[in-house]
Coordinates of C-alpha atoms in Angstrom, one line a residue:
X279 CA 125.3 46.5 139.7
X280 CA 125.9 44.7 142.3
X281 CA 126.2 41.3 140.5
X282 CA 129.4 41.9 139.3
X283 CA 132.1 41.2 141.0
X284 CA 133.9 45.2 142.1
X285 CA 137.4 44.0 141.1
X286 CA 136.9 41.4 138.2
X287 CA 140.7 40.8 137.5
X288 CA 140.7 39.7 141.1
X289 CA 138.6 36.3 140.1
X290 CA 139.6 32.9 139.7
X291 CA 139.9 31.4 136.0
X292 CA 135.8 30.1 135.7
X293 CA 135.2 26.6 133.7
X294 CA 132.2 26.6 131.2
X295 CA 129.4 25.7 133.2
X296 CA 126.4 24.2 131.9
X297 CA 123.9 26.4 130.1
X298 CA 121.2 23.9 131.5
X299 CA 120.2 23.9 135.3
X300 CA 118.3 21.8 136.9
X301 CA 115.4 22.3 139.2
X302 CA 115.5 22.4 142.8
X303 CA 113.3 19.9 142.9
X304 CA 115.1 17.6 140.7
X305 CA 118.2 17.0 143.0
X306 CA 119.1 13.0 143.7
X307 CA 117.5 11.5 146.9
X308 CA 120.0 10.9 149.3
X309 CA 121.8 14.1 148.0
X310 CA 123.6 15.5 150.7
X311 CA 122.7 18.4 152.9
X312 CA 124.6 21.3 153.3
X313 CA 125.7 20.8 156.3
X314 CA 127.2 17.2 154.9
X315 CA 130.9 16.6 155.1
X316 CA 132.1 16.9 152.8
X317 CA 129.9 19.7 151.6
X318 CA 128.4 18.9 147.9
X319 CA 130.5 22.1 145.9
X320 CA 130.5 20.2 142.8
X321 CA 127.2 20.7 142.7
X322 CA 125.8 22.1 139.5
X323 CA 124.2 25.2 141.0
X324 CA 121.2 24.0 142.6
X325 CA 119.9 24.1 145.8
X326 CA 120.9 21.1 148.0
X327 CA 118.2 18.4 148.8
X328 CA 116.9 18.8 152.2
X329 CA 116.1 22.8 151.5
X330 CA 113.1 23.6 150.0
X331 CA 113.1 24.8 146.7
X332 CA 111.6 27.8 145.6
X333 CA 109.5 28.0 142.8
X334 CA 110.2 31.1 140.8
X335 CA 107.9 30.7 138.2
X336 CA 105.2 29.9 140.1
X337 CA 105.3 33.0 141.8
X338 CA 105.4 35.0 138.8
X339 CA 102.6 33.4 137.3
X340 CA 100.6 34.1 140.4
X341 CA 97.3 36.4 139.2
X342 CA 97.2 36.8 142.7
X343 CA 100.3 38.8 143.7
X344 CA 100.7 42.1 142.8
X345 CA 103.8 43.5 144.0
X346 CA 106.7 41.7 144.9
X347 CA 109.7 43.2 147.3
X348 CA 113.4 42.1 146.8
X349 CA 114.8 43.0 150.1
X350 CA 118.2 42.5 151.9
X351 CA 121.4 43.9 152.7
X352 CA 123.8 45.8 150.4
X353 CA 125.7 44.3 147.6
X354 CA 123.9 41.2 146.9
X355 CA 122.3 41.7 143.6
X356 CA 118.7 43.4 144.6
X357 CA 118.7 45.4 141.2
X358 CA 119.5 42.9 139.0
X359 CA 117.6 40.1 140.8
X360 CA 114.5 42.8 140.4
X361 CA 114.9 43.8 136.8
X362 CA 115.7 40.0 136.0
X363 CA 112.2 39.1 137.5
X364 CA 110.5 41.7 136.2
X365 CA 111.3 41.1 133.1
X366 CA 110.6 37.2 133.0
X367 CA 107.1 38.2 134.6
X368 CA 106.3 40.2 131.5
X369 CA 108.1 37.6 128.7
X370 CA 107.0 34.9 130.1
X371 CA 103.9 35.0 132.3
X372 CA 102.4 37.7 130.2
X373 CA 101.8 40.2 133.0
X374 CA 101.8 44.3 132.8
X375 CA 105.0 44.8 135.1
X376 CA 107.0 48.1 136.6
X377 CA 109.8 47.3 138.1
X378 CA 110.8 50.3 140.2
X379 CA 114.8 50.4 141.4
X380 CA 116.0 52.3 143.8
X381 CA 119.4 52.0 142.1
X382 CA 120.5 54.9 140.2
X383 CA 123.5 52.9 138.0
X384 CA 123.5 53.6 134.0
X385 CA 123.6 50.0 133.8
X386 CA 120.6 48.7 134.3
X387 CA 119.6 51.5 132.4
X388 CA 121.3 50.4 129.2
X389 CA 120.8 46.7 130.0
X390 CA 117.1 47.6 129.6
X391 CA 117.7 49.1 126.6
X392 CA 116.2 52.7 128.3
X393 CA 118.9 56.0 127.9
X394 CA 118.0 56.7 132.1
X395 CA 115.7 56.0 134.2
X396 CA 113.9 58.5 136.4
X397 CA 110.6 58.9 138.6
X398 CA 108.4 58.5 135.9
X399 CA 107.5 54.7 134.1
X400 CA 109.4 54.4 130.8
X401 CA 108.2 51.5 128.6
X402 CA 111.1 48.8 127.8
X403 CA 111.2 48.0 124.4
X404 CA 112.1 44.7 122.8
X405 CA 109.9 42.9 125.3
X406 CA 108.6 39.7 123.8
X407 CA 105.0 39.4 125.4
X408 CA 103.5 41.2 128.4
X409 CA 104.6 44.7 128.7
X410 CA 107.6 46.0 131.0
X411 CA 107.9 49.5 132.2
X412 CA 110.8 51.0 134.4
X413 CA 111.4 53.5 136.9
X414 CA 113.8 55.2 139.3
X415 CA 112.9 56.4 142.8
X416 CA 113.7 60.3 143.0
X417 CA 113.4 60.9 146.4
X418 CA 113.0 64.4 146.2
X419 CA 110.9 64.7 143.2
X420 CA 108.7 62.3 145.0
X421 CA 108.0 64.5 148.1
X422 CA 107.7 67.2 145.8
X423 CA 104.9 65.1 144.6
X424 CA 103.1 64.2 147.4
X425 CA 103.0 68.3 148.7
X426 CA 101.5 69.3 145.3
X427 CA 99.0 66.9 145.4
X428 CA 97.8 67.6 149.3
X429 CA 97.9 71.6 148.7
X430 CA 97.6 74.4 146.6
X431 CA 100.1 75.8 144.3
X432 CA 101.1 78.6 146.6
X433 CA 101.5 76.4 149.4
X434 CA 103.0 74.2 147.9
X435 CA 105.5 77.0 147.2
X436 CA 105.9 78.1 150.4
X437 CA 106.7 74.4 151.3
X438 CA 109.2 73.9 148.5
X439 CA 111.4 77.0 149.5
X440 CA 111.4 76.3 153.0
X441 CA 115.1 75.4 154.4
X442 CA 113.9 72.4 156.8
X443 CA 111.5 70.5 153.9
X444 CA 114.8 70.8 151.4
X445 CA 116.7 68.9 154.2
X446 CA 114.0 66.3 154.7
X447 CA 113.2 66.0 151.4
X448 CA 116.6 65.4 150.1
X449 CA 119.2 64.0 152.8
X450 CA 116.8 63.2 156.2
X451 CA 117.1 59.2 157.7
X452 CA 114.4 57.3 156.6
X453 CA 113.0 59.6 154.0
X454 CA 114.4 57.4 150.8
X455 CA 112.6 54.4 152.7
X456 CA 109.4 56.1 152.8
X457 CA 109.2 57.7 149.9
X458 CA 109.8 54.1 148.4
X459 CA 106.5 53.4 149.9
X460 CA 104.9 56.3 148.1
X461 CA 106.0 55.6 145.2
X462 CA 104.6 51.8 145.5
X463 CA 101.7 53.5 146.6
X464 CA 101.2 55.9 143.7
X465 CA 102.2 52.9 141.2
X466 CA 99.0 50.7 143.2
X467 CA 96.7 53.1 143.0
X468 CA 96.8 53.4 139.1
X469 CA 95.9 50.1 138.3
X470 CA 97.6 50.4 135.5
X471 CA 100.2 47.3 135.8
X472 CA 99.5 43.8 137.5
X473 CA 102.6 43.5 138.8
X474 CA 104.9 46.0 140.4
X475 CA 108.4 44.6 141.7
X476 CA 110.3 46.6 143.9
X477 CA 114.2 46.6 144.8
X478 CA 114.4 48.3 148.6
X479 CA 116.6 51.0 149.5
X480 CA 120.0 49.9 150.0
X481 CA 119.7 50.3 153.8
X482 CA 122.4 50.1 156.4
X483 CA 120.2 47.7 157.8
X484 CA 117.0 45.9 156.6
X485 CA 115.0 46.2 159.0
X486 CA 114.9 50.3 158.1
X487 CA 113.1 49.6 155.2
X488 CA 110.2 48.1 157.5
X489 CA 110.9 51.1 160.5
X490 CA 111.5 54.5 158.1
X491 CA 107.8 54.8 157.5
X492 CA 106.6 55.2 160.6
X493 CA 109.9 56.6 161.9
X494 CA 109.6 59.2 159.6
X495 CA 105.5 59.9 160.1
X496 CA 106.2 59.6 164.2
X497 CA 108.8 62.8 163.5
X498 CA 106.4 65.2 161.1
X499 CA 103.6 63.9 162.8
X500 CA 104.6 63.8 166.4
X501 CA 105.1 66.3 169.7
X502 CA 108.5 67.8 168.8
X503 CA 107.5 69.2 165.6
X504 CA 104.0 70.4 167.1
X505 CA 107.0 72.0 169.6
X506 CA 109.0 73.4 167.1
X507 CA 106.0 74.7 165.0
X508 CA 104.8 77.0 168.1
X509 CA 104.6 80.3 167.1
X510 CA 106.1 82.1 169.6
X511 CA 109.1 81.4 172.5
X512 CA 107.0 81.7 175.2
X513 CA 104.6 78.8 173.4
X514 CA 108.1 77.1 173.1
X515 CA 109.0 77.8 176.4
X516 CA 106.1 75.9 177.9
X517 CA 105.5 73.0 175.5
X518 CA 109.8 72.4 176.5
X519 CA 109.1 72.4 179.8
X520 CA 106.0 69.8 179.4
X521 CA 108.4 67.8 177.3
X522 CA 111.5 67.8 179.2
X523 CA 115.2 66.8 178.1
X524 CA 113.9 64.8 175.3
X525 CA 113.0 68.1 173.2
X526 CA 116.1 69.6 174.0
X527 CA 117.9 66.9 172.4
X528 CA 115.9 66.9 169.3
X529 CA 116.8 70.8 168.9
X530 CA 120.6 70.0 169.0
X531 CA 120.1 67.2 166.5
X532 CA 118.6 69.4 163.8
X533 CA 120.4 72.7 164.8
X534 CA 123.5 70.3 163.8
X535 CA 122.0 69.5 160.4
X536 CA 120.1 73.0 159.7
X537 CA 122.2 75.5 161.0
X538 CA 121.3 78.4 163.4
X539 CA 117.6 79.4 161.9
X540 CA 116.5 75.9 162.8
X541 CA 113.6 77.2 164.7
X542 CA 112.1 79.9 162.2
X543 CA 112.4 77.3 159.5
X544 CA 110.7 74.6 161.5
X545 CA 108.4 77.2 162.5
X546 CA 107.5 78.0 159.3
X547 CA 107.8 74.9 157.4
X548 CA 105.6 73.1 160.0
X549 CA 102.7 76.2 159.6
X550 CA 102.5 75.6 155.8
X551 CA 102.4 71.9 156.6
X552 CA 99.7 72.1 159.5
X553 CA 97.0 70.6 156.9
X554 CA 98.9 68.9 154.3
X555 CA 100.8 66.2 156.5
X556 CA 98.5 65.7 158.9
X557 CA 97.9 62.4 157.8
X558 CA 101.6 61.3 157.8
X559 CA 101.0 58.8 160.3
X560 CA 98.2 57.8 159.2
X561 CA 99.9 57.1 155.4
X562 CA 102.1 55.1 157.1
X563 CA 99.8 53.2 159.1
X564 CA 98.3 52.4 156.0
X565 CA 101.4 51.8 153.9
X566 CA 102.4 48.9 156.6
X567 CA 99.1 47.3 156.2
X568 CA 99.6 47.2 152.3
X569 CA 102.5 45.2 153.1
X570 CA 101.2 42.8 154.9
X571 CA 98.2 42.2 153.1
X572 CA 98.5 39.0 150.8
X573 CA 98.8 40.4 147.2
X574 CA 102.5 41.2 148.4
X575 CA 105.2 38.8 148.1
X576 CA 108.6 39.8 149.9
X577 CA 111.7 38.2 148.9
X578 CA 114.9 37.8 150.9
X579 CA 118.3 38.3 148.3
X580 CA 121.7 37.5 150.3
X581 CA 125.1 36.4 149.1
X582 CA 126.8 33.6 150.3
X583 CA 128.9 36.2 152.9
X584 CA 128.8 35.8 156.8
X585 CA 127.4 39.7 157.1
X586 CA 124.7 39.4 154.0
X587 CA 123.6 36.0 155.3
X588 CA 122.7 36.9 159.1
X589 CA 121.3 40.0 158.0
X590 CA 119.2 37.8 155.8
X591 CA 118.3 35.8 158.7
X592 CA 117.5 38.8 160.6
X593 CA 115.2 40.2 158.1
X594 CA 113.5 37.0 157.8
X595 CA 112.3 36.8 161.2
X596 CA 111.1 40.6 161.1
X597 CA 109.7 39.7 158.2
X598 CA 107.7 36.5 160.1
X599 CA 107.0 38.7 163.7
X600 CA 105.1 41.9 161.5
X601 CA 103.3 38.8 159.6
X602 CA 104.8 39.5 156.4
X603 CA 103.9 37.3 153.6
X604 CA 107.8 36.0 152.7
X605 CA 107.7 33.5 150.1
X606 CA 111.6 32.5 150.1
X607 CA 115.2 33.7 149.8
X608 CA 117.4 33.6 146.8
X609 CA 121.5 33.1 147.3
X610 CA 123.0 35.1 144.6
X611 CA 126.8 35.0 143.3
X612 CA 128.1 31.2 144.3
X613 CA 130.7 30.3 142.4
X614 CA 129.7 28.0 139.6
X615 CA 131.5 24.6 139.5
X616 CA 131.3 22.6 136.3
X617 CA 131.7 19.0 137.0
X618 CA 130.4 16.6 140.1
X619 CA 134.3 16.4 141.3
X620 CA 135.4 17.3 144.7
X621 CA 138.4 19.0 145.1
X622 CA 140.2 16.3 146.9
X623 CA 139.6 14.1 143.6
X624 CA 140.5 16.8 141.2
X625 CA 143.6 17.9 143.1
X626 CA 144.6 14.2 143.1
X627 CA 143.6 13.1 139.5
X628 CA 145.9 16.4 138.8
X629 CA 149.2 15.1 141.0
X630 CA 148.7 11.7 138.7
X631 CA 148.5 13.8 136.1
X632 CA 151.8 15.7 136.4
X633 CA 154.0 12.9 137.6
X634 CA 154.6 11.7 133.7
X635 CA 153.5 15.6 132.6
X636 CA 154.5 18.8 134.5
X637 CA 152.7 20.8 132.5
X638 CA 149.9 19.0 131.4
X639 CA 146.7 20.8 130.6
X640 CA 144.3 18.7 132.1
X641 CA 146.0 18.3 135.4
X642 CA 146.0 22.6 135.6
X643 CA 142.7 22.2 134.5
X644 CA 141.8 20.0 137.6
X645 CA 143.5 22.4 140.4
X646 CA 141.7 25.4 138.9
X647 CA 138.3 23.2 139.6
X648 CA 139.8 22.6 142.9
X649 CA 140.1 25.9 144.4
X650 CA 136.5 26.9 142.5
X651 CA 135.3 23.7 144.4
X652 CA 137.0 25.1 147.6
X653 CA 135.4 28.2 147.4
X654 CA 132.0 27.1 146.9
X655 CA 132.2 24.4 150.0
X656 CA 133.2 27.3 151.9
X657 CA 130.1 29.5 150.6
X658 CA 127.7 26.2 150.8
X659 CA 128.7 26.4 154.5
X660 CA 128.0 29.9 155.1
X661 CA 124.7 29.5 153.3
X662 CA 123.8 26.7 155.9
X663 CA 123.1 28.8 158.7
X664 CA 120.2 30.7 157.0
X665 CA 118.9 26.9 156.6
X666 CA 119.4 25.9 159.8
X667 CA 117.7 29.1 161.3
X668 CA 115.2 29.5 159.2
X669 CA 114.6 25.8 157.3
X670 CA 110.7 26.1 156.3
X671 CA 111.4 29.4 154.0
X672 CA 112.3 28.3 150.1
X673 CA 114.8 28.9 148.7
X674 CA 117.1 29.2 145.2
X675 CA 120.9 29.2 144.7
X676 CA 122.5 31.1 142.1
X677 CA 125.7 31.1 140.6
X678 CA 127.8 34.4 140.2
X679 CA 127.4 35.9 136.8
X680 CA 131.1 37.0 136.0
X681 CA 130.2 39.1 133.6
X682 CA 128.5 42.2 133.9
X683 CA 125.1 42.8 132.7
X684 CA 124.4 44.9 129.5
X685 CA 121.3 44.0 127.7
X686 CA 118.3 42.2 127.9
X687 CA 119.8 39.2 126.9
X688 CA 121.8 39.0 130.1
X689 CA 118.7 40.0 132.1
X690 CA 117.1 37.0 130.5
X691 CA 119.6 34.4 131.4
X692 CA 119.6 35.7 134.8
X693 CA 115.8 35.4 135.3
X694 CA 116.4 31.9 133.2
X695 CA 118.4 30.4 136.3
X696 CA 116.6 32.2 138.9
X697 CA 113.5 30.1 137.4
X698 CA 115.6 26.8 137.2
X699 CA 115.2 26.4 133.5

């Protein structure tokens, strides 16, 4: 998952770092900010005074939200930061939780103790209190679902065989987004768990986890495929010439993805479709309103990278315009630090050191903190711009795990720190 580091052999040597963290809350007055020079890296993983904290557990506990959406950018620990609070919510708070993943790893697979996960809820054993259940979006198998259920078999047949609904089902932009929404939809409408906790697609961009709905609604839904669903050329002929350039355009587009029959498959595909999508739009009209309503929570995850944080910043203010309800952001993968020493200390106590004793332990000791201390000021400043452009959204900082995750017991520990405890 994304947690772990890709090339683990590539870390620094990591110090033991204190199996207790402390709250957000509890940091020192007059600790500095991050933007402080120096910037605070010995700091044992908390988030800096002068940020507001965010209050994990509090969230969980909340009767009153009932799904909560870890969003961001690629890489930054969405899956496990999902699973992790998931499975807190359920051992801890005592709620009926799904967490649905869009992540198809083996891992967290096995670190839920489940052989694979697929589109239908599989109970997690082992879970002390609550109940957890997981899933894993199959986009296909999802659109395959939401035919069936608007149609009749034979339809539904027609649908399923059809050239242009195998390419949209399976490989179109914005179709894993939206069928996310589907699926949250689906798990809503069965009132069967309290809490369902989503990990978005892992989108080029954020913000096309917000768009791909009605992107994808405008495109069934809209004037080129009531073009390309006339049923005869001269019908074609006429709509194209209402239409202008832009339909031509749209042709070449999916004549590059479909092939030469592009036309008799739309044709076709749209015909069996004329009653069971008419209400594309209107699904996604309505799946952007769930969103916004306040039994949602949204969640920004970002790593302390220049790319993963503005994109975080980005999202946030999306997020704010379309009146979201965003409730914080958590940093993931900082690199832990194990004692309150800078590295100008350390890397001096360590010179002192080796004056009488080359080679003494303690003074290697001391430079390994140093460059971990390094590393973390330099993340600590990174992390400062989503502060300083966004400073009333809470927030929690996380260290790196370093290991990877394979059981619950990890997951756990994760969801242990997330909550400050």
């Amino acid at each position: 998952m994304a947690e772990t580091p890709e090339n683990p052999a590539a870390e620094p040597p990591r110090l033991d770092v204190p199996t207790e963290v402390s709250r957000p809350d509890a940091a020192p007055a007059g600790a500095p900010t991050p933007d402080a020079a120096p910037i605070a890296a010995a700091r044992l993983n908390v988030t800096p005074a002068g940020i507001p904290g965010l209050d994990v557990d509090a969230l969980l506990s909340n009767k009153d939200k009932h799904v909560i959406a870890c969003c961001g950018s690629g890489g930054v620990g969405k899956t496990t930061t999902a699973a992790a609070l998931a499975l807190r919510a359920a051992e801890v708070h005592g709620r009926s939780t799904v967490v649905l993943t869009i992540d198809p790893a083996r891992r967290l697979a096995q670190s839920l103790g489940v052989e694979a996960l697929d589109n239908v809820p599989k109970a997690v054993e082992a879970v002390r209190g609550g109940s957890l259940d997981a899933m894993m979006l199959d986009m296909k198998r999802t659109f395959d679902e939401v035919v069936a259920s608007h149609t009749t078999p034979e339809r539904a047949a027609e649908i399923f065989a059809n050239p242009f609904y195998q390419a949209v089902s399976s490989t179109f932009s914005g179709t894993q987004e939206y069928m996310a929404m589907e699926k949250l939809g689906q798990l809503r409408a069965t009132g069967q768990w309290d809490l369902i906790v989503l990990d978005t697609p892992p989108s080029r961009s954020a913000l096309d986890f917000l768009d791909a709905p009605a992107r994808l609604a405008r495109l069934l839904d809209g004037r080129v495929i009531r073009l390309l669903s006339a049923s005869t050329p001269g019908a074609r002929r006429s709509m194209l010439s209402l239409m202008g350039a832009s339909a031509a355009v749209f042709t070449r587009v999916f004549n590059k993805v479909l092939g030469g029959h592009l036309l008799t498959d739309v044709a076709e595909f749209t015909a069996s479709l004329e009653d069971t999508f008419g209400g594309f739009r209107k699904r996604a009209e309505a799946t952007f309103r769930a969103l916004q309503d306040d039994q949602t929570s949204f969640l920004v995850i970002a790593a302390p990278e220049p790319a993963a944080v503005g994109e975080a910043v980005y999202f946030t203010r999306r997020l704010t315009e379309e009146r979201m309800p965003l409730d914080g952001m958590i940093l993931n993968r900082l690199t832990p630090v194990a004692a309150d020493l800078t590295a100008e200390r350390a890397l001096g106590a360590a010179a002192a050191l080796e004056e009488s004793d080359v080679d003494d332990p303690v003074a290697a000791v001391l430079r390994t903190h140093a460059d971990l201390a390094r590393r973390r000021a330099a993340e600590e400043r990174v992390a400062a711009r989503y502060a300083a452009a966004c400073p009333e959204v809470p927030q929690r900082w996380l260290p790196t795990l370093g290991v990877e995750v394979v059981d619950l017991d990890d997951l756990r520990a994760f969801g242990a720190t997330a909550a400050g405890v």
